[in-house]
Amino acid sequence: MKRKLYCLGNWKMNHLVQDALQFCKEIQNVMKSEKTELGIAAQAIHLPLLLENLQKTPVLVGAQNSSEHKSGAYTGEISPEAIKDLGCQFVLIGHSERRQYYGETSQNCLEKIRTALAQNLIVVYCIGETLQEYEAGQTEQVLKTQLNEGLIALLNEQKDLGKIVIAYEPVWAIGTGKVATPEIVAKNLKAIRNHLGSALDAASQLSLLYGGSVKPENIDELMKIEDMDGALIGGASLKAQAFAALFNSIDAK
Ligand code: PGA
């Protein structure tokens, strides 16, 4: 089975209404691809606007976080049931900024992923090592632990593996302009797939993305990596032109 490719933007806490509308206007002509899913994860406050203004395009709309609870008395949280009800198709879980600034752990992620999958959302589980861990040569161990604690237990009970995507994002490469070299990305994506393979026969079907300073200038080189099925893109996803260029490069694989 050929794996799905993904070009996913993560707007983080950026863009005001006018910027978001401008993006939607400029991305209208993007063509649907059978191979590649295109999506934007935006702040919750912009999700209705994006859903409305992207409905004639193939661009999926997703949230950047969702609660481990379906709904209820959890002030300030984002309900996965409401995300789904609104019409969103995917959600990011465990982004390193959630882990770093809001104390999210892989155990929290496991619960969030379980609840999001129950809502039939596509989950993009983000993992990656910090600079300190990278320099200490701990990358592979960190990735294995994040997978073991945050995802592995759900793999065998999940019937539709198309709903699970894994994004490898070294923390030291995010927003720093320091993209990981293709050698590093290839090695770590391979390690992730091998580790998933120890828990799941069908690990070769899972789509693996890379994220961290991906730009139109470096994507072609990265997409040559066998295990790389697309990218999670922060800064370069804010402008429609760059995002469309990234999509074309990914779709060319
Ligand atoms: P960046 O962010 O592309 O701006 O480095 C990537 C991410 O955080 O997902």
Coordinates of C-alpha atoms and ligand atoms in Angstrom, one line a residue:
M1 CA 0.0 0.0 0.0
K2 CA 1.3 3.4 -0.9
R3 CA 1.4 5.8 2.1
K4 CA -0.5 9.1 2.0
L5 CA 1.7 12.2 1.8
Y6 CA 1.0 15.2 3.9
C7 CA 1.7 18.9 3.6
L8 CA 0.5 20.3 6.9
G9 CA 0.8 23.9 8.1
N10 CA 1.0 24.8 11.8
W11 CA 0.1 28.5 12.2
K12 CA 0.7 28.4 15.9
M13 CA -0.6 31.5 17.6
N14 CA -0.2 33.7 14.5
H15 CA -2.5 35.5 12.1
L16 CA -5.4 37.9 12.7
V17 CA -8.6 37.6 10.7
Q18 CA -7.4 39.7 7.8
D19 CA -4.2 37.6 7.4
A20 CA -6.2 34.4 7.5
L21 CA -8.7 35.7 4.9
Q22 CA -5.9 36.8 2.7
F23 CA -4.3 33.3 2.9
C24 CA -7.6 31.7 2.1
K25 CA -8.0 34.0 -1.0
E26 CA -4.6 33.2 -2.3
I27 CA -4.8 29.4 -1.8
Q28 CA -8.1 29.0 -3.6
N29 CA -6.6 27.6 -6.8
V30 CA -4.6 24.9 -5.3
M31 CA -5.4 21.6 -7.0
K32 CA -6.6 18.5 -5.3
S33 CA -4.1 15.6 -5.3
E34 CA -4.9 11.9 -5.0
K35 CA -1.5 11.4 -3.2
T36 CA -1.1 14.3 -0.9
E37 CA -3.3 15.7 1.9
L38 CA -3.0 19.4 2.5
G39 CA -4.0 21.0 5.8
I40 CA -3.7 23.9 8.1
A41 CA -3.8 23.7 11.9
A42 CA -4.9 27.0 13.2
Q43 CA -5.7 28.6 16.6
A44 CA -9.2 27.4 17.7
I45 CA -10.6 30.9 17.3
H46 CA -9.8 30.9 13.5
L47 CA -11.2 27.4 12.8
P48 CA -14.7 28.5 11.7
L49 CA -13.3 31.2 9.5
L50 CA -10.9 28.7 7.8
L51 CA -13.6 26.0 7.4
E52 CA -15.9 28.5 5.7
N53 CA -13.3 30.1 3.4
L54 CA -11.5 26.9 2.4
Q55 CA -14.6 24.8 1.7
K56 CA -14.1 25.0 -2.1
T57 CA -10.4 23.9 -1.7
P58 CA -8.9 20.5 -0.8
V59 CA -7.3 22.1 2.3
L60 CA -8.2 20.3 5.5
V61 CA -8.6 22.3 8.7
G62 CA -7.3 21.1 12.0
A63 CA -6.8 22.2 15.6
Q64 CA -3.4 22.5 17.4
N65 CA -4.4 20.7 20.5
S66 CA -7.5 18.9 21.9
S67 CA -8.5 17.8 25.4
E68 CA -8.2 14.3 26.7
H69 CA -11.9 14.7 27.6
K70 CA -14.6 14.5 25.1
S71 CA -16.5 17.5 26.7
G72 CA -17.4 18.8 30.1
A73 CA -16.3 21.1 32.9
Y74 CA -12.7 21.9 31.7
T75 CA -12.5 25.6 31.3
G76 CA -10.2 26.8 28.6
E77 CA -9.7 23.4 27.0
I78 CA -10.7 22.5 23.4
S79 CA -13.2 19.7 23.1
P80 CA -12.4 17.1 20.4
E81 CA -16.1 16.4 20.0
A82 CA -16.6 20.1 19.2
I83 CA -13.6 20.1 16.8
K84 CA -15.1 17.3 14.9
D85 CA -18.6 18.8 15.0
L86 CA -17.4 22.0 13.5
G87 CA -16.0 20.1 10.5
C88 CA -12.3 19.9 11.2
Q89 CA -10.6 16.7 10.1
F90 CA -7.4 16.6 12.1
V91 CA -5.6 17.6 15.3
L92 CA -2.0 18.0 16.3
I93 CA -1.1 16.3 19.6
G94 CA 2.0 16.7 21.6
H95 CA 3.6 19.5 19.7
S96 CA 6.9 20.4 21.4
E97 CA 5.6 23.8 22.4
R98 CA 2.8 22.2 24.3
R99 CA 5.3 19.9 26.0
Q100 CA 7.8 22.7 26.7
Y101 CA 5.5 25.5 27.8
Y102 CA 2.4 23.8 29.1
G103 CA 3.9 20.7 30.7
E104 CA 2.3 18.2 28.4
T105 CA 3.7 14.7 28.8
S106 CA 3.5 11.7 26.5
Q107 CA 1.1 10.1 29.0
N108 CA -1.2 13.1 28.5
C109 CA -0.8 12.7 24.8
L110 CA -1.9 9.0 24.9
E111 CA -5.2 10.1 26.5
K112 CA -5.7 13.0 24.1
I113 CA -5.0 10.7 21.1
R114 CA -7.4 8.1 22.4
T115 CA -10.2 10.7 22.7
A116 CA -9.5 12.3 19.4
L117 CA -9.4 9.0 17.5
A118 CA -12.8 8.1 19.1
Q119 CA -14.1 11.2 17.4
N120 CA -12.7 9.9 14.1
L121 CA -10.2 12.8 13.8
I122 CA -6.8 12.3 12.1
V123 CA -4.2 12.6 14.8
V124 CA -0.8 14.0 14.1
Y125 CA 1.4 12.9 17.0
C126 CA 4.5 15.1 17.3
I127 CA 7.7 13.8 18.8
G128 CA 11.3 15.0 18.9
E129 CA 14.3 15.5 21.0
T130 CA 15.6 18.8 22.6
L131 CA 19.0 20.2 21.8
Q132 CA 20.4 18.9 25.1
E133 CA 19.1 15.4 24.3
Y134 CA 20.5 15.6 20.8
E135 CA 23.9 16.7 22.0
A136 CA 24.0 13.9 24.6
G137 CA 23.3 11.3 21.9
Q138 CA 19.9 10.4 23.4
T139 CA 17.7 11.1 20.3
E140 CA 16.7 7.5 19.6
Q141 CA 15.9 6.7 23.2
V142 CA 13.8 9.9 23.5
L143 CA 11.8 9.0 20.4
K144 CA 11.2 5.5 21.6
T145 CA 10.0 6.7 25.0
Q146 CA 7.7 9.2 23.4
L147 CA 6.3 6.5 21.1
N148 CA 6.0 4.0 23.9
E149 CA 4.3 6.3 26.4
G150 CA 2.2 8.3 24.0
L151 CA 1.1 6.0 21.2
I152 CA 2.1 2.4 21.0
A153 CA -0.7 1.1 23.3
L154 CA -3.3 2.5 20.8
L155 CA -1.8 1.1 17.6
N156 CA -3.1 -2.4 17.8
E157 CA -6.6 -1.4 18.8
Q158 CA -6.9 1.2 16.0
K159 CA -8.6 -0.2 12.9
D160 CA -8.0 2.7 10.5
L161 CA -4.3 3.3 10.6
G162 CA -4.8 6.2 8.1
K163 CA -6.0 8.2 11.1
I164 CA -2.5 8.2 12.7
V165 CA 0.3 10.3 11.4
I166 CA 3.6 10.8 13.2
A167 CA 5.6 14.1 12.9
Y168 CA 9.3 13.9 13.9
E169 CA 10.3 17.5 14.9
P170 CA 13.7 17.9 16.6
V171 CA 13.0 20.8 19.0
W172 CA 16.3 22.4 18.1
A173 CA 15.2 22.7 14.5
I174 CA 11.8 24.4 15.2
G175 CA 11.6 28.0 14.3
T176 CA 15.4 28.3 14.5
G177 CA 16.2 28.2 10.7
K178 CA 18.4 25.2 11.5
V179 CA 16.9 22.4 9.5
A180 CA 18.1 18.9 10.4
T181 CA 20.3 17.5 7.7
P182 CA 18.8 14.9 5.4
E183 CA 21.1 12.3 7.0
I184 CA 19.8 13.0 10.5
V185 CA 16.1 13.0 9.4
A186 CA 16.6 9.8 7.4
K187 CA 18.2 8.1 10.4
N188 CA 15.6 9.1 12.9
L189 CA 12.6 8.4 10.6
K190 CA 14.0 4.9 10.0
A191 CA 14.5 4.5 13.8
I192 CA 10.8 5.6 14.4
R193 CA 9.5 3.2 11.7
N194 CA 11.6 0.3 13.0
H195 CA 10.4 0.9 16.6
L196 CA 6.8 1.1 15.5
G197 CA 7.4 -2.2 13.6
S198 CA 8.2 -3.9 16.8
A199 CA 4.7 -3.2 18.0
L200 CA 2.7 -3.3 14.8
D201 CA 3.0 -5.5 11.7
A202 CA 1.6 -2.7 9.5
A203 CA 4.1 -0.1 10.6
S204 CA 5.1 0.4 6.9
Q205 CA 1.7 1.9 6.3
L206 CA 2.0 4.8 8.7
S207 CA 2.9 8.2 7.3
L208 CA 5.9 9.8 8.9
L209 CA 6.5 13.6 8.6
Y210 CA 9.4 15.8 9.4
G211 CA 9.1 19.3 10.9
G212 CA 11.6 22.0 11.8
S213 CA 12.5 24.9 9.6
V214 CA 11.1 23.3 6.4
K215 CA 11.0 25.8 3.5
P216 CA 10.5 25.7 -0.2
E217 CA 14.3 25.8 -0.5
N218 CA 15.0 22.7 1.5
I219 CA 12.0 20.4 0.9
D220 CA 13.1 18.7 -2.3
E221 CA 16.2 17.3 -0.7
L222 CA 14.3 16.1 2.3
M223 CA 11.6 14.5 0.3
K224 CA 14.2 12.1 -1.2
I225 CA 14.3 10.3 2.1
E226 CA 12.5 7.0 1.8
D227 CA 10.6 7.1 5.1
M228 CA 9.6 10.8 4.7
D229 CA 5.9 11.2 3.8
G230 CA 5.6 14.9 4.0
A231 CA 6.2 17.8 6.4
L232 CA 4.7 19.7 9.3
I233 CA 5.5 23.4 8.5
G234 CA 5.4 26.3 10.9
G235 CA 6.7 29.7 9.6
A236 CA 6.6 28.8 5.9
S237 CA 3.0 27.9 6.1
L238 CA 1.8 31.4 7.0
K239 CA 2.1 32.7 3.4
A240 CA 0.0 30.9 0.8
Q241 CA 2.6 31.2 -1.9
A242 CA 5.3 29.4 0.1
F243 CA 2.8 26.8 1.3
A244 CA 1.6 26.0 -2.2
A245 CA 5.2 25.6 -3.3
L246 CA 5.8 23.2 -0.5
F247 CA 2.7 21.2 -1.4
N248 CA 3.9 20.9 -5.0
S249 CA 7.3 19.6 -3.9
I250 CA 5.8 17.1 -1.6
D251 CA 3.2 16.0 -4.2
A252 CA 6.0 15.4 -6.6
K253 CA 7.4 12.4 -4.6
Ligands
PGA1 P1 8.9 25.8 11.9 O1 7.9 25.1 12.9 O2 8.6 25.3 10.5 O3 8.6 27.3 12.0 O4 10.3 25.5 12.3 C1 7.6 23.7 12.7 C2 6.6 23.3 13.8 O5 6.7 23.8 14.9 O6 5.7 22.5 13.5

